[in-house]
Amino acid sequence: MVLSKPEMVDVTHCNSLRLTSTARAIRSIDSVETLDNAIDEAFALDMPIAVLGEGTNSIFPNHIEGMILKCEISGLEFVQSSDTTVRATVGAGLNWNDFVRQCVDQGLWGVENLALIPGSVGAAPVQNIGAYGVEVSSVIHSVIVFDIHTRTVKEISAERCGFGYRESRFKHEWRQKYFIIQVVFELSKVASPVLSYAGLDALQGEVGLTSKRVADEVSDIRSQKLPQPSILPNVGSYFKNPIVSSEHAARLVADYPSVPHWNMSEGVKFAAGWLIERCGLKGEPLEGGITPYAKQALVLTNPKGACYDQLVASERWIIAEVASKFGVELEREPQLVSPFAISTSH
Ligand code: EPU
């Protein structure tokens, strides 16, 4: 029997930047079994696949020539792992903030600074989500994956995931290898607040401070600074904060003494939002109406339904302006959806 390729489907609603986009097919994945079946189907149709969570950190091209596997695996189990720790095994399709709220409702510490980050639990390790002084890698115990080519389930310890600033091996050499099905977190029952970030310092010394209180405060700050994707389409920070050599950093700080920067082991990290703002681009509509958000220039918004080509034109313009003024090369943070071929069937 010859299988015919399905017609195209509109997937504009699957990306929070609302880039107009179509795909060859889309399948909802809610278990290892549906995943295995979808891979069989794609293989039989000789169709490449692309893995997607909630689409809040993904860039959609005009057309995705392949089958989108949208992860909707649910489930959440808390198990006491020591006197002071609790291990949570969480389905990759669970909404990230729903997971954070369940943790803080139980008085657990570790993810409260990451409240209200859009997206799914399975996407969290891919770009090592981070905010307000905490990166998710600090609480990940392991990641449970389905190997797309051998069709087996494996547990990968956090140490092997290559976590860095908005980085992991899932973004690179494992992108076409593993489908994340669950993430295992190690959370603390003992208060361990991280309040170093401006805005959270007001909570320092608060008697009876709870992780819920920290999560509420973080949610307030985020709501004030960052646009809600459902109201104003965006994918959060569009660029990484650039890390430059200490020599280059010294020149920048001498020329622009007020530029926000942080010393890191790899060099000096600069606030990309500040650099974009200083190029006069904050709140300025670019190609297709793509606009660096008026309250946070690092967030590109898409109020007019621009398509991928217009986004890329705007992105290139911003990169060129920042490079010419500061000699710093900005790098896109969210990932382009690019389908890949399945090499073997079982
Ligand atoms: N700034 C400006 N103008 C702007 C934006 C920022 O001058 O338009 C300045 C701020 O005043 C501040 C500094 O730049 O002094 C840093 O700004 P902010 O605290 O808003 O954080 P960010 O570095 O722009 C990063 C993360 C965010 C995370 C916040 C808070 C990246 C790429 N982004 O942004 O993560 O919420 O810190 O921790 O690291 C995301 O990844 O999608 C995201 C939203």
mmCIF file of N, CA, C and O in Angstrom, residues 159-233:
data_model
loop_
_atom_site.group_PDB
_atom_site.id
_atom_site.type_symbol
_atom_site.label_atom_id
_atom_site.label_comp_id
_atom_site.label_asym_id
_atom_site.label_seq_id
_atom_site.Cartn_x
_atom_site.Cartn_y
_atom_site.Cartn_z
ATOM 1 N N GLU A 159 24.369 15.686 35.176
ATOM 2 C CA GLU A 159 25.795 15.957 34.900
ATOM 3 C C GLU A 159 26.130 15.735 33.434
ATOM 4 O O GLU A 159 27.041 16.349 32.899
ATOM 5 N N ARG A 160 25.400 14.833 32.780
ATOM 6 C CA ARG A 160 25.722 14.514 31.382
ATOM 7 C C ARG A 160 25.022 15.431 30.380
ATOM 8 O O ARG A 160 25.225 15.312 29.178
ATOM 9 N N CYS A 161 24.171 16.342 30.873
ATOM 10 C CA CYS A 161 23.341 17.133 29.950
ATOM 11 C C CYS A 161 24.054 18.361 29.377
ATOM 12 O O CYS A 161 23.504 19.047 28.515
ATOM 13 N N GLY A 162 25.264 18.659 29.857
ATOM 14 C CA GLY A 162 26.023 19.794 29.312
ATOM 15 C C GLY A 162 25.332 21.134 29.539
ATOM 16 O O GLY A 162 25.317 21.989 28.644
ATOM 17 N N PHE A 163 24.765 21.328 30.729
ATOM 18 C CA PHE A 163 24.046 22.579 30.984
ATOM 19 C C PHE A 163 24.988 23.772 31.061
ATOM 20 O O PHE A 163 26.077 23.686 31.637
ATOM 21 N N GLY A 164 24.579 24.887 30.448
ATOM 22 C CA GLY A 164 25.297 26.148 30.538
ATOM 23 C C GLY A 164 24.265 27.262 30.429
ATOM 24 O O GLY A 164 23.056 26.977 30.473
ATOM 25 N N TYR A 165 24.692 28.489 30.264
ATOM 26 C CA TYR A 165 23.758 29.614 30.147
ATOM 27 C C TYR A 165 22.897 29.441 28.885
ATOM 28 O O TYR A 165 23.412 29.497 27.774
ATOM 29 N N ARG A 166 21.628 29.149 29.073
ATOM 30 C CA ARG A 166 20.661 28.894 27.983
ATOM 31 C C ARG A 166 21.181 27.811 27.027
ATOM 32 O O ARG A 166 20.938 27.871 25.821
ATOM 33 N N GLU A 167 21.871 26.833 27.571
ATOM 34 C CA GLU A 167 22.492 25.790 26.750
ATOM 35 C C GLU A 167 22.331 24.403 27.347
ATOM 36 O O GLU A 167 22.259 24.257 28.577
ATOM 37 N N SER A 168 22.307 23.398 26.479
ATOM 38 C CA SER A 168 22.366 21.994 26.901
ATOM 39 C C SER A 168 22.663 21.152 25.667
ATOM 40 O O SER A 168 22.561 21.638 24.536
ATOM 41 N N ARG A 169 22.997 19.901 25.876
ATOM 42 C CA ARG A 169 23.247 19.010 24.728
ATOM 43 C C ARG A 169 21.955 18.715 23.965
ATOM 44 O O ARG A 169 22.001 18.334 22.808
ATOM 45 N N PHE A 170 20.781 18.906 24.631
ATOM 46 C CA PHE A 170 19.506 18.675 23.936
ATOM 47 C C PHE A 170 19.317 19.663 22.786
ATOM 48 O O PHE A 170 18.562 19.401 21.849
ATOM 49 N N LYS A 171 19.972 20.820 22.865
ATOM 50 C CA LYS A 171 19.848 21.825 21.809
ATOM 51 C C LYS A 171 20.728 21.483 20.623
ATOM 52 O O LYS A 171 20.541 22.011 19.550
ATOM 53 N N HIS A 172 21.732 20.650 20.840
ATOM 54 C CA HIS A 172 22.745 20.420 19.810
ATOM 55 C C HIS A 172 22.777 18.950 19.395
ATOM 56 O O HIS A 172 21.900 18.500 18.687
ATOM 57 N N GLU A 173 23.791 18.208 19.882
ATOM 58 C CA GLU A 173 23.974 16.850 19.341
ATOM 59 C C GLU A 173 22.847 15.888 19.702
ATOM 60 O O GLU A 173 22.703 14.838 19.070
ATOM 61 N N TRP A 174 22.016 16.217 20.686
ATOM 62 C CA TRP A 174 20.907 15.327 21.044
ATOM 63 C C TRP A 174 19.572 15.773 20.437
ATOM 64 O O TRP A 174 18.534 15.157 20.673
ATOM 65 N N ARG A 175 19.601 16.873 19.652
ATOM 66 C CA ARG A 175 18.347 17.432 19.127
ATOM 67 C C ARG A 175 17.577 16.415 18.287
ATOM 68 O O ARG A 175 16.355 16.331 18.336
ATOM 69 N N GLN A 176 18.314 15.634 17.506
ATOM 70 C CA GLN A 176 17.655 14.689 16.611
ATOM 71 C C GLN A 176 17.662 13.270 17.178
ATOM 72 O O GLN A 176 17.335 12.322 16.489
ATOM 73 N N LYS A 177 18.065 13.138 18.427
ATOM 74 C CA LYS A 177 18.247 11.809 19.003
ATOM 75 C C LYS A 177 17.198 11.478 20.054
ATOM 76 O O LYS A 177 16.654 10.379 20.069
ATOM 77 N N TYR A 178 16.929 12.451 20.927
ATOM 78 C CA TYR A 178 16.067 12.161 22.070
ATOM 79 C C TYR A 178 14.784 12.996 22.076
ATOM 80 O O TYR A 178 14.815 14.188 21.768
ATOM 81 N N PHE A 179 13.724 12.362 22.508
ATOM 82 C CA PHE A 179 12.450 13.038 22.774
ATOM 83 C C PHE A 179 12.289 13.002 24.298
ATOM 84 O O PHE A 179 12.250 11.910 24.888
ATOM 85 N N ILE A 180 12.245 14.142 24.942
ATOM 86 C CA ILE A 180 12.160 14.175 26.413
ATOM 87 C C ILE A 180 10.748 13.778 26.843
ATOM 88 O O ILE A 180 9.765 14.383 26.383
ATOM 89 N N ILE A 181 10.646 12.762 27.689
ATOM 90 C CA ILE A 181 9.308 12.329 28.125
ATOM 91 C C ILE A 181 8.996 12.722 29.580
ATOM 92 O O ILE A 181 7.851 12.965 29.926
ATOM 93 N N GLN A 182 10.047 12.777 30.416
ATOM 94 C CA GLN A 182 9.851 13.201 31.818
ATOM 95 C C GLN A 182 11.110 13.924 32.302
ATOM 96 O O GLN A 182 12.213 13.669 31.796
ATOM 97 N N VAL A 183 10.939 14.787 33.279
ATOM 98 C CA VAL A 183 12.090 15.413 33.927
ATOM 99 C C VAL A 183 11.979 15.121 35.423
ATOM 100 O O VAL A 183 10.881 15.182 36.001
ATOM 101 N N VAL A 184 13.121 14.760 36.030
ATOM 102 C CA VAL A 184 13.136 14.447 37.463
ATOM 103 C C VAL A 184 13.856 15.585 38.202
ATOM 104 O O VAL A 184 14.998 15.922 37.857
ATOM 105 N N PHE A 185 13.173 16.175 39.169
ATOM 106 C CA PHE A 185 13.721 17.309 39.922
ATOM 107 C C PHE A 185 14.001 16.903 41.354
ATOM 108 O O PHE A 185 13.256 16.100 41.937
ATOM 109 N N GLU A 186 15.041 17.485 41.951
ATOM 110 C CA GLU A 186 15.340 17.272 43.364
ATOM 111 C C GLU A 186 15.057 18.610 44.061
ATOM 112 O O GLU A 186 15.756 19.600 43.821
ATOM 113 N N LEU A 187 14.019 18.616 44.897
ATOM 114 C CA LEU A 187 13.594 19.862 45.546
ATOM 115 C C LEU A 187 13.873 19.778 47.040
ATOM 116 O O LEU A 187 14.016 18.691 47.586
ATOM 117 N N SER A 188 13.938 20.950 47.662
ATOM 118 C CA SER A 188 14.314 20.980 49.077
ATOM 119 C C SER A 188 13.121 21.321 49.968
ATOM 120 O O SER A 188 12.296 22.181 49.624
ATOM 121 N N LYS A 189 13.076 20.622 51.113
ATOM 122 C CA LYS A 189 12.029 20.952 52.088
ATOM 123 C C LYS A 189 12.500 22.080 53.008
ATOM 124 O O LYS A 189 11.728 22.640 53.776
ATOM 125 N N VAL A 190 13.811 22.363 52.910
ATOM 126 C CA VAL A 190 14.415 23.379 53.786
ATOM 127 C C VAL A 190 14.491 24.711 53.028
ATOM 128 O O VAL A 190 14.872 24.727 51.849
ATOM 129 N N ALA A 191 14.148 25.796 53.702
ATOM 130 C CA ALA A 191 14.165 27.127 53.049
ATOM 131 C C ALA A 191 15.542 27.408 52.464
ATOM 132 O O ALA A 191 16.553 27.297 53.165
ATOM 133 N N SER A 192 15.584 27.749 51.177
ATOM 134 C CA SER A 192 16.861 28.075 50.537
ATOM 135 C C SER A 192 16.637 29.199 49.525
ATOM 136 O O SER A 192 16.839 29.014 48.320
ATOM 137 N N PRO A 193 16.169 30.376 50.014
ATOM 138 C CA PRO A 193 15.809 31.443 49.077
ATOM 139 C C PRO A 193 17.015 32.061 48.370
ATOM 140 O O PRO A 193 18.065 32.214 48.975
ATOM 141 N N VAL A 194 16.854 32.383 47.078
ATOM 142 C CA VAL A 194 17.858 33.122 46.306
ATOM 143 C C VAL A 194 17.233 34.478 46.022
ATOM 144 O O VAL A 194 16.317 34.596 45.204
ATOM 145 N N LEU A 195 17.715 35.491 46.739
ATOM 146 C CA LEU A 195 17.049 36.804 46.670
ATOM 147 C C LEU A 195 18.011 37.900 46.216
ATOM 148 O O LEU A 195 17.779 39.081 46.467
ATOM 149 N N SER A 196 19.089 37.475 45.510
ATOM 150 C CA SER A 196 20.130 38.437 45.146
ATOM 151 C C SER A 196 19.669 39.394 44.041
ATOM 152 O O SER A 196 20.194 40.488 43.899
ATOM 153 N N TYR A 197 18.698 38.986 43.249
ATOM 154 C CA TYR A 197 18.307 39.772 42.081
ATOM 155 C C TYR A 197 17.526 41.016 42.497
ATOM 156 O O TYR A 197 16.672 40.948 43.394
ATOM 157 N N ALA A 198 17.828 42.140 41.813
ATOM 158 C CA ALA A 198 17.131 43.406 42.112
ATOM 159 C C ALA A 198 15.621 43.172 42.018
ATOM 160 O O ALA A 198 15.131 42.620 41.047
ATOM 161 N N GLY A 199 14.900 43.597 43.022
ATOM 162 C CA GLY A 199 13.451 43.402 43.039
ATOM 163 C C GLY A 199 13.055 42.357 44.062
ATOM 164 O O GLY A 199 11.995 42.456 44.675
ATOM 165 N N LEU A 200 13.941 41.367 44.247
ATOM 166 C CA LEU A 200 13.632 40.324 45.241
ATOM 167 C C LEU A 200 14.301 40.647 46.579
ATOM 168 O O LEU A 200 13.981 40.037 47.596
ATOM 169 N N ASP A 201 15.247 41.608 46.544
ATOM 170 C CA ASP A 201 15.990 41.924 47.774
ATOM 171 C C ASP A 201 15.069 42.430 48.890
ATOM 172 O O ASP A 201 15.389 42.321 50.063
ATOM 173 N N ALA A 202 13.896 42.948 48.502
ATOM 174 C CA ALA A 202 12.932 43.419 49.512
ATOM 175 C C ALA A 202 12.483 42.278 50.427
ATOM 176 O O ALA A 202 12.017 42.509 51.549
ATOM 177 N N LEU A 203 12.617 41.043 49.949
ATOM 178 C CA LEU A 203 12.180 39.888 50.745
ATOM 179 C C LEU A 203 13.236 39.412 51.745
ATOM 180 O O LEU A 203 12.948 38.569 52.590
ATOM 181 N N GLN A 204 14.471 39.984 51.590
ATOM 182 C CA GLN A 204 15.570 39.580 52.498
ATOM 183 C C GLN A 204 15.135 39.791 53.942
ATOM 184 O O GLN A 204 14.597 40.831 54.270
ATOM 185 N N GLY A 205 15.356 38.798 54.758
ATOM 186 C CA GLY A 205 15.096 38.949 56.194
ATOM 187 C C GLY A 205 13.629 38.854 56.566
ATOM 188 O O GLY A 205 13.270 39.016 57.736
ATOM 189 N N GLU A 206 12.739 38.601 55.607
ATOM 190 C CA GLU A 206 11.310 38.508 55.938
ATOM 191 C C GLU A 206 11.066 37.271 56.807
ATOM 192 O O GLU A 206 11.467 36.157 56.442
ATOM 193 N N VAL A 207 10.411 37.498 57.923
ATOM 194 C CA VAL A 207 10.172 36.383 58.849
ATOM 195 C C VAL A 207 9.112 35.456 58.251
ATOM 196 O O VAL A 207 8.102 35.914 57.715
ATOM 197 N N GLY A 208 9.373 34.153 58.314
ATOM 198 C CA GLY A 208 8.402 33.171 57.812
ATOM 199 C C GLY A 208 8.277 33.161 56.305
ATOM 200 O O GLY A 208 7.225 32.776 55.759
ATOM 201 N N LEU A 209 9.357 33.566 55.610
ATOM 202 C CA LEU A 209 9.324 33.599 54.146
ATOM 203 C C LEU A 209 9.047 32.196 53.587
ATOM 204 O O LEU A 209 9.652 31.217 54.036
ATOM 205 N N THR A 210 8.133 32.118 52.635
ATOM 206 C CA THR A 210 7.824 30.821 52.010
ATOM 207 C C THR A 210 8.217 30.868 50.527
ATOM 208 O O THR A 210 8.355 31.947 49.946
ATOM 209 N N SER A 211 8.365 29.679 49.935
ATOM 210 C CA SER A 211 8.681 29.636 48.501
ATOM 211 C C SER A 211 7.498 30.194 47.702
ATOM 212 O O SER A 211 7.676 30.786 46.635
ATOM 213 N N LYS A 212 6.305 30.053 48.229
ATOM 214 C CA LYS A 212 5.110 30.579 47.551
ATOM 215 C C LYS A 212 5.177 32.108 47.472
ATOM 216 O O LYS A 212 4.875 32.706 46.445
ATOM 217 N N ARG A 213 5.612 32.710 48.577
ATOM 218 C CA ARG A 213 5.734 34.176 48.614
ATOM 219 C C ARG A 213 6.751 34.643 47.559
ATOM 220 O O ARG A 213 6.540 35.625 46.860
ATOM 221 N N VAL A 214 7.884 33.906 47.446
ATOM 222 C CA VAL A 214 8.910 34.264 46.447
ATOM 223 C C VAL A 214 8.323 34.113 45.037
ATOM 224 O O VAL A 214 8.471 35.003 44.191
ATOM 225 N N ALA A 215 7.620 33.003 44.808
ATOM 226 C CA ALA A 215 7.023 32.772 43.476
ATOM 227 C C ALA A 215 6.016 33.877 43.133
ATOM 228 O O ALA A 215 5.952 34.345 41.996
ATOM 229 N N ASP A 216 5.246 34.309 44.135
ATOM 230 C CA ASP A 216 4.254 35.379 43.894
ATOM 231 C C ASP A 216 4.959 36.683 43.516
ATOM 232 O O ASP A 216 4.528 37.404 42.616
ATOM 233 N N GLU A 217 6.069 36.979 44.224
ATOM 234 C CA GLU A 217 6.819 38.206 43.969
ATOM 235 C C GLU A 217 7.429 38.168 42.553
ATOM 236 O O GLU A 217 7.352 39.139 41.806
ATOM 237 N N VAL A 218 8.028 37.022 42.218
ATOM 238 C CA VAL A 218 8.614 36.853 40.880
ATOM 239 C C VAL A 218 7.521 37.028 39.821
ATOM 240 O O VAL A 218 7.716 37.720 38.809
ATOM 241 N N SER A 219 6.359 36.437 40.063
ATOM 242 C CA SER A 219 5.259 36.538 39.097
ATOM 243 C C SER A 219 4.837 37.995 38.923
ATOM 244 O O SER A 219 4.550 38.436 37.798
ATOM 245 N N ASP A 220 4.820 38.741 40.010
ATOM 246 C CA ASP A 220 4.473 40.178 39.932
ATOM 247 C C ASP A 220 5.474 40.924 39.064
ATOM 248 O O ASP A 220 5.098 41.701 38.194
ATOM 249 N N ILE A 221 6.786 40.678 39.339
ATOM 250 C CA ILE A 221 7.829 41.386 38.573
ATOM 251 C C ILE A 221 7.706 41.033 37.093
ATOM 252 O O ILE A 221 7.732 41.912 36.226
ATOM 253 N N ARG A 222 7.557 39.729 36.806
ATOM 254 C CA ARG A 222 7.461 39.314 35.396
ATOM 255 C C ARG A 222 6.257 39.952 34.711
ATOM 256 O O ARG A 222 6.347 40.392 33.566
ATOM 257 N N SER A 223 5.119 40.001 35.421
ATOM 258 C CA SER A 223 3.904 40.558 34.809
ATOM 259 C C SER A 223 4.073 42.041 34.486
ATOM 260 O O SER A 223 3.491 42.540 33.528
ATOM 261 N N GLN A 224 4.874 42.726 35.302
ATOM 262 C CA GLN A 224 5.075 44.153 35.037
ATOM 263 C C GLN A 224 6.006 44.385 33.849
ATOM 264 O O GLN A 224 5.848 45.331 33.100
ATOM 265 N N LYS A 225 7.030 43.497 33.712
ATOM 266 C CA LYS A 225 8.088 43.738 32.717
ATOM 267 C C LYS A 225 7.864 43.055 31.383
ATOM 268 O O LYS A 225 8.323 43.529 30.356
ATOM 269 N N LEU A 226 7.225 41.882 31.436
ATOM 270 C CA LEU A 226 7.203 41.043 30.236
ATOM 271 C C LEU A 226 5.788 40.911 29.690
ATOM 272 O O LEU A 226 4.836 40.753 30.458
ATOM 273 N N PRO A 227 5.624 40.971 28.372
ATOM 274 C CA PRO A 227 4.281 40.871 27.793
ATOM 275 C C PRO A 227 3.764 39.433 27.843
ATOM 276 O O PRO A 227 4.531 38.486 27.669
ATOM 277 N N GLN A 228 2.463 39.275 28.070
ATOM 278 C CA GLN A 228 1.856 37.937 28.080
ATOM 279 C C GLN A 228 1.709 37.462 26.643
ATOM 280 O O GLN A 228 1.043 38.142 25.843
ATOM 281 N N PRO A 229 2.291 36.309 26.297
ATOM 282 C CA PRO A 229 2.227 35.864 24.893
ATOM 283 C C PRO A 229 0.802 35.792 24.343
ATOM 284 O O PRO A 229 0.576 36.059 23.165
ATOM 285 N N SER A 230 -0.174 35.450 25.209
ATOM 286 C CA SER A 230 -1.552 35.322 24.694
ATOM 287 C C SER A 230 -2.138 36.682 24.308
ATOM 288 O O SER A 230 -3.086 36.764 23.533
ATOM 289 N N ILE A 231 -1.572 37.758 24.835
ATOM 290 C CA ILE A 231 -2.090 39.101 24.522
ATOM 291 C C ILE A 231 -1.204 39.766 23.465
ATOM 292 O O ILE A 231 -1.700 40.331 22.483
ATOM 293 N N LEU A 232 0.108 39.706 23.657
ATOM 294 C CA LEU A 232 1.050 40.308 22.715
ATOM 295 C C LEU A 232 2.075 39.222 22.349
ATOM 296 O O LEU A 232 2.957 38.903 23.147
ATOM 297 N N PRO A 233 1.947 38.643 21.146
ATOM 298 C CA PRO A 233 2.784 37.481 20.804
ATOM 299 C C PRO A 233 4.282 37.732 20.974
ATOM 300 O O PRO A 233 4.805 38.760 20.508
#
